[in-house]
mmCIF file of C-alpha atoms in Angstrom:
data_model
loop_
_atom_site.group_PDB
_atom_site.id
_atom_site.type_symbol
_atom_site.label_atom_id
_atom_site.label_comp_id
_atom_site.label_asym_id
_atom_site.label_seq_id
_atom_site.Cartn_x
_atom_site.Cartn_y
_atom_site.Cartn_z
ATOM 1 C CA MET L 10 0.000 0.000 0.000
ATOM 2 C CA ASP L 11 1.287 3.482 -0.902
ATOM 3 C CA THR L 12 1.751 5.455 2.300
ATOM 4 C CA LYS L 13 3.333 8.466 0.637
ATOM 5 C CA ALA L 14 1.547 11.735 1.333
ATOM 6 C CA ARG L 15 -0.732 13.076 -1.379
ATOM 7 C CA LEU L 16 -2.930 16.095 -1.603
ATOM 8 C CA ARG L 17 -6.690 15.848 -1.901
ATOM 9 C CA ILE L 18 -8.240 16.720 -5.274
ATOM 10 C CA SER L 19 -9.507 20.024 -3.838
ATOM 11 C CA GLU L 20 -5.918 20.883 -2.875
ATOM 12 C CA VAL L 21 -4.616 19.992 -6.332
ATOM 13 C CA ASN L 22 -7.298 22.369 -7.666
ATOM 14 C CA ILE L 23 -5.745 25.108 -5.512
ATOM 15 C CA LEU L 24 -2.367 24.355 -7.093
ATOM 16 C CA GLN L 25 -3.994 24.607 -10.536
ATOM 17 C CA THR L 26 -5.355 28.040 -9.600
ATOM 18 C CA CYS L 27 -1.868 29.081 -8.454
ATOM 19 C CA LEU L 28 -0.614 27.882 -11.832
ATOM 20 C CA ALA L 29 -3.186 30.153 -13.506
ATOM 21 C CA ILE L 30 -1.983 33.082 -11.359
ATOM 22 C CA GLU L 31 1.594 32.560 -12.541
ATOM 23 C CA GLU L 32 0.498 32.218 -16.175
ATOM 24 C CA THR L 33 -1.570 35.407 -15.938
ATOM 25 C CA CYS L 34 1.379 37.326 -14.474
ATOM 26 C CA ALA L 35 3.638 35.987 -17.237
ATOM 27 C CA GLY L 36 1.085 37.071 -19.844
ATOM 28 C CA MET L 37 0.926 40.566 -18.392
ATOM 29 C CA TYR L 38 4.712 40.845 -18.367
ATOM 30 C CA ARG L 39 4.871 39.688 -21.994
ATOM 31 C CA TYR L 40 2.263 42.331 -22.795
ATOM 32 C CA PHE L 41 4.468 44.939 -21.095
ATOM 33 C CA ALA L 42 7.487 43.705 -23.118
ATOM 34 C CA HIS L 43 5.469 44.327 -26.286
ATOM 35 C CA LEU L 44 4.078 47.642 -25.001
ATOM 36 C CA TYR L 45 7.539 48.994 -24.204
ATOM 37 C CA ALA L 46 9.308 47.416 -27.194
ATOM 38 C CA ASP L 47 10.698 50.831 -28.169
ATOM 39 C CA ASN L 48 12.758 50.738 -24.945
ATOM 40 C CA PRO L 49 15.035 47.702 -25.355
ATOM 41 C CA ALA L 50 16.134 47.637 -21.707
ATOM 42 C CA ALA L 51 12.527 47.744 -20.500
ATOM 43 C CA ALA L 52 11.407 45.145 -23.041
ATOM 44 C CA ASP L 53 14.236 42.838 -21.944
ATOM 45 C CA LEU L 54 13.328 43.324 -18.282
ATOM 46 C CA TRP L 55 9.695 42.405 -18.936
ATOM 47 C CA ALA L 56 10.642 39.421 -21.093
ATOM 48 C CA LYS L 57 12.982 38.134 -18.386
ATOM 49 C CA THR L 58 10.341 38.634 -15.699
ATOM 50 C CA ALA L 59 7.766 36.796 -17.841
ATOM 51 C CA GLN L 60 10.188 33.897 -18.222
ATOM 52 C CA GLU L 61 10.626 33.736 -14.440
ATOM 53 C CA GLU L 62 6.851 33.573 -14.028
ATOM 54 C CA ASP L 63 6.761 30.815 -16.628
ATOM 55 C CA ASN L 64 9.302 28.936 -14.482
ATOM 56 C CA HIS L 65 7.058 29.366 -11.431
ATOM 57 C CA ALA L 66 4.107 28.108 -13.448
ATOM 58 C CA GLU L 67 6.118 25.035 -14.447
ATOM 59 C CA GLN L 68 6.717 24.240 -10.777
ATOM 60 C CA PHE L 69 2.985 24.310 -10.110
ATOM 61 C CA HIS L 70 2.415 22.285 -13.262
ATOM 62 C CA LEU L 71 4.842 19.646 -12.004
ATOM 63 C CA ALA L 72 3.120 19.540 -8.609
ATOM 64 C CA CYS L 73 -0.249 19.097 -10.332
ATOM 65 C CA ARG L 74 1.117 16.287 -12.504
ATOM 66 C CA LEU L 75 2.377 14.596 -9.327
ATOM 67 C CA TYR L 76 -1.146 14.923 -7.886
ATOM 68 C CA GLY L 77 0.444 16.319 -4.736
ATOM 69 C CA SER L 78 2.585 13.235 -4.191
ATOM 70 C CA GLY L 79 5.170 13.935 -1.470
ATOM 71 C CA MET L 80 3.133 16.867 -0.175
ATOM 72 C CA LYS L 81 1.250 16.763 3.125
ATOM 73 C CA SER L 82 -1.018 19.785 2.936
ATOM 74 C CA LEU L 83 -1.512 23.331 1.697
ATOM 75 C CA LYS L 84 -1.373 26.497 3.756
ATOM 76 C CA SER L 85 -3.978 28.304 1.655
ATOM 77 C CA ASP L 86 -7.519 27.789 0.464
ATOM 78 C CA MET L 87 -9.357 28.093 -2.831
ATOM 79 C CA GLU L 88 -11.217 31.247 -1.841
ATOM 80 C CA LYS L 89 -7.958 33.144 -1.246
ATOM 81 C CA VAL L 90 -6.179 31.997 -4.388
ATOM 82 C CA GLN L 91 -9.275 32.504 -6.552
ATOM 83 C CA LYS L 92 -9.576 36.074 -5.247
ATOM 84 C CA ILE L 93 -5.919 36.702 -6.114
ATOM 85 C CA LEU L 94 -6.410 35.285 -9.610
ATOM 86 C CA THR L 95 -9.484 37.457 -10.146
ATOM 87 C CA ASN L 96 -7.613 40.572 -8.955
ATOM 88 C CA ILE L 97 -4.662 39.906 -11.261
ATOM 89 C CA GLN L 98 -6.966 39.238 -14.217
ATOM 90 C CA THR L 99 -8.735 42.534 -13.463
ATOM 91 C CA ILE L 100 -5.416 44.404 -13.395
ATOM 92 C CA PHE L 101 -4.330 42.743 -16.636
ATOM 93 C CA ASN L 102 -7.604 43.680 -18.341
ATOM 94 C CA HIS L 103 -7.257 47.241 -17.038
ATOM 95 C CA VAL L 104 -3.704 47.712 -18.343
ATOM 96 C CA LYS L 105 -4.746 46.328 -21.740
ATOM 97 C CA THR L 106 -7.527 48.910 -22.031
ATOM 98 C CA ALA L 107 -5.541 51.772 -20.458
ATOM 99 C CA PRO L 108 -1.834 51.094 -21.026
ATOM 100 C CA PRO L 109 0.168 52.506 -18.116
ATOM 101 C CA ALA L 110 3.349 54.537 -18.201
ATOM 102 C CA LEU L 111 6.442 52.406 -17.672
ATOM 103 C CA SER L 112 6.836 53.649 -14.098
ATOM 104 C CA ASP L 113 3.236 52.677 -13.302
ATOM 105 C CA ALA L 114 3.687 49.242 -14.882
ATOM 106 C CA LEU L 115 6.755 48.714 -12.711
ATOM 107 C CA ARG L 116 4.827 49.792 -9.597
ATOM 108 C CA TYR L 117 2.025 47.332 -10.442
ATOM 109 C CA ALA L 118 4.557 44.541 -10.894
ATOM 110 C CA ILE L 119 6.426 45.297 -7.654
ATOM 111 C CA LYS L 120 3.186 45.376 -5.696
ATOM 112 C CA MET L 121 1.999 42.124 -7.299
ATOM 113 C CA GLU L 122 5.274 40.314 -6.763
ATOM 114 C CA THR L 123 5.452 41.373 -3.134
ATOM 115 C CA SER L 124 1.901 40.245 -2.432
ATOM 116 C CA LEU L 125 2.268 36.971 -4.347
ATOM 117 C CA ALA L 126 5.430 35.824 -2.572
ATOM 118 C CA GLU L 127 3.397 33.967 0.037
ATOM 119 C CA TYR L 128 1.538 31.987 -2.628
ATOM 120 C CA HIS L 129 4.436 30.185 -4.262
ATOM 121 C CA MET L 130 5.152 26.491 -3.991
ATOM 122 C CA ASN L 131 7.750 26.770 -1.261
ATOM 123 C CA THR L 132 5.416 28.729 1.024
ATOM 124 C CA ILE L 133 1.970 27.220 0.486
ATOM 125 C CA VAL L 134 2.905 23.537 0.470
ATOM 126 C CA GLU L 135 3.905 21.483 3.480
ATOM 127 C CA PHE L 136 6.169 18.804 2.035
ATOM 128 C CA GLU L 137 6.667 15.278 3.296
ATOM 129 C CA ASP L 138 9.442 14.550 0.803
ATOM 130 C CA GLU L 139 12.571 16.606 1.631
ATOM 131 C CA ASN L 140 13.997 16.229 -1.875
ATOM 132 C CA LEU L 141 10.814 17.653 -3.314
ATOM 133 C CA ALA L 142 10.928 20.503 -0.792
ATOM 134 C CA ARG L 143 14.480 21.375 -1.901
ATOM 135 C CA LEU L 144 13.424 21.242 -5.539
ATOM 136 C CA PHE L 145 10.794 23.899 -4.959
ATOM 137 C CA SER L 146 12.716 26.017 -2.426
ATOM 138 C CA SER L 147 14.822 27.834 -5.017
ATOM 139 C CA MET L 148 11.749 29.822 -6.050
ATOM 140 C CA LYS L 149 11.865 32.087 -2.982
ATOM 141 C CA LYS L 150 15.382 33.364 -3.696
ATOM 142 C CA ASN L 151 14.515 33.931 -7.357
ATOM 143 C CA ASP L 152 11.387 35.884 -6.359
ATOM 144 C CA GLN L 153 13.371 38.182 -4.099
ATOM 145 C CA GLU L 154 15.897 38.779 -6.863
ATOM 146 C CA HIS L 155 13.342 39.593 -9.508
ATOM 147 C CA THR L 156 11.411 41.900 -7.175
ATOM 148 C CA GLN L 157 14.705 43.713 -6.497
ATOM 149 C CA MET L 158 15.331 43.881 -10.251
ATOM 150 C CA LEU L 159 11.907 45.520 -10.753
ATOM 151 C CA GLU L 160 12.575 47.946 -7.893
ATOM 152 C CA ARG L 161 15.930 48.979 -9.407
ATOM 153 C CA ALA L 162 14.231 49.526 -12.766
ATOM 154 C CA TYR L 163 11.513 51.623 -11.111
ATOM 155 C CA GLU L 164 14.154 53.765 -9.373
ATOM 156 C CA ALA L 165 15.982 54.217 -12.678
ATOM 157 C CA VAL L 166 12.793 55.283 -14.468
ATOM 158 C CA CYS L 167 11.917 57.718 -11.671
ATOM 159 C CA SER L 168 15.457 59.152 -11.791
ATOM 160 C CA GLU L 169 15.136 59.572 -15.536
ATOM 161 C CA ILE L 170 11.864 61.449 -15.084
ATOM 162 C CA THR L 171 13.435 63.810 -12.549
ATOM 163 C CA GLY L 172 16.407 64.466 -14.830
ATOM 164 C CA GLU L 173 19.015 62.115 -13.436
ATOM 165 C CA ALA L 174 19.180 59.844 -16.457
ATOM 166 C CA LYS L 175 19.870 56.165 -15.749
ATOM 167 C CA VAL L 176 19.355 53.179 -17.985
ATOM 168 C CA ILE L 177 17.102 50.391 -16.746
#
């Protein structure tokens, strides 16, 4: 008999919603890369950030394919993650209909990334399998780094606006 921990179907559904959150963020960042294509540094920043979100989505995809095998439980519920997904979809729809200035897009992204940090694999899943836990733990460091990257870009854009030109 298999005694390895597994998540319930309802918990796997939560992981699938987290996957959708990551995919929506990646889509928004790709949209920003296209929107700011005339600024190569900004376009590269958004493309890189989209790729990082794609990597996060792949981690959730892997967890879903494993049906939560090696995972004991989740530290979140469907209502919370669904609300987050809805909020991000609303923001994405808003920026598509009213494209923001680059500085505003960066502020949106920084705020989103900061608020989403607690909903990544390494923070919402209680793992039984230590190897699996290590596999997913690298996400936290990457999140901190890409939030810092967005913050540096925001500071550079603000400096440029005030006359102290810096390149993103």
